[in-house]
XYZ file of C-alpha atoms in Angstrom:
66
model
C 4.676 22.628 19.237
C 2.093 25.522 19.845
C 4.139 25.871 23.833
C 7.391 26.035 22.143
C 7.566 27.663 18.660
C 11.368 28.223 18.751
C 12.192 24.101 18.718
C 9.193 23.767 16.254
C 10.967 23.930 13.286
C 13.610 21.417 13.770
C 10.865 18.955 14.745
C 8.720 20.557 11.697
C 11.709 19.735 9.711
C 12.036 16.080 11.224
C 8.595 14.872 10.125
C 9.779 16.426 6.769
C 12.579 14.196 6.103
C 10.903 10.952 7.839
C 8.335 11.062 5.261
C 11.139 11.886 2.418
C 13.051 9.272 3.249
C 10.069 6.357 3.766
C 8.838 7.243 0.051
C 12.850 7.118 -1.392
C 13.173 3.620 0.246
C 9.659 2.683 -1.012
C 10.014 3.848 -4.077
C 13.566 1.883 -4.561
C 12.332 -1.313 -2.853
C 9.674 -1.899 -5.276
C 11.956 -0.748 -8.194
C 14.342 -3.956 -6.859
C 10.840 -6.052 -6.813
C 9.301 -5.042 -10.116
C 13.383 -6.251 -11.437
C 13.030 -9.712 -9.760
C 9.874 -10.215 -11.716
C 7.542 -9.812 -8.115
C 3.396 -9.722 -8.443
C 1.971 -6.434 -8.428
C 0.810 -6.586 -5.143
C 4.342 -7.898 -3.685
C 5.925 -4.444 -5.550
C 3.120 -2.450 -3.911
C 3.602 -4.444 -0.196
C 7.158 -3.493 -0.647
C 6.293 -0.173 -1.995
C 4.815 0.597 1.358
C 6.267 -1.486 3.766
C 8.867 1.760 4.701
C 5.930 3.937 5.459
C 4.060 1.495 7.437
C 7.347 0.956 9.523
C 6.931 5.161 10.600
C 3.431 5.098 10.663
C 4.019 1.952 13.148
C 6.656 3.710 14.913
C 5.153 6.537 15.310
C 2.102 5.062 16.801
C 4.150 3.462 19.010
C 5.990 6.605 19.794
C 3.141 8.519 20.493
C 1.082 6.043 22.819
C 3.971 6.459 25.063
C 3.446 9.535 25.527
C 6.418 10.858 23.368
């Protein structure tokens, strides 16, 4: 990003949106789990699952050099 500042804004926006989408999805999943009577641990797991998925995908992407 430092070497191509013109492209940085689009990439930074993509990163921010990715986090917002994961958070919103996790909130909805946690609410659904809670309404279904899931245990607190299962509700927490449902809340964190989308973020974990994104983090793992990003780690794989970075490991490949992307």
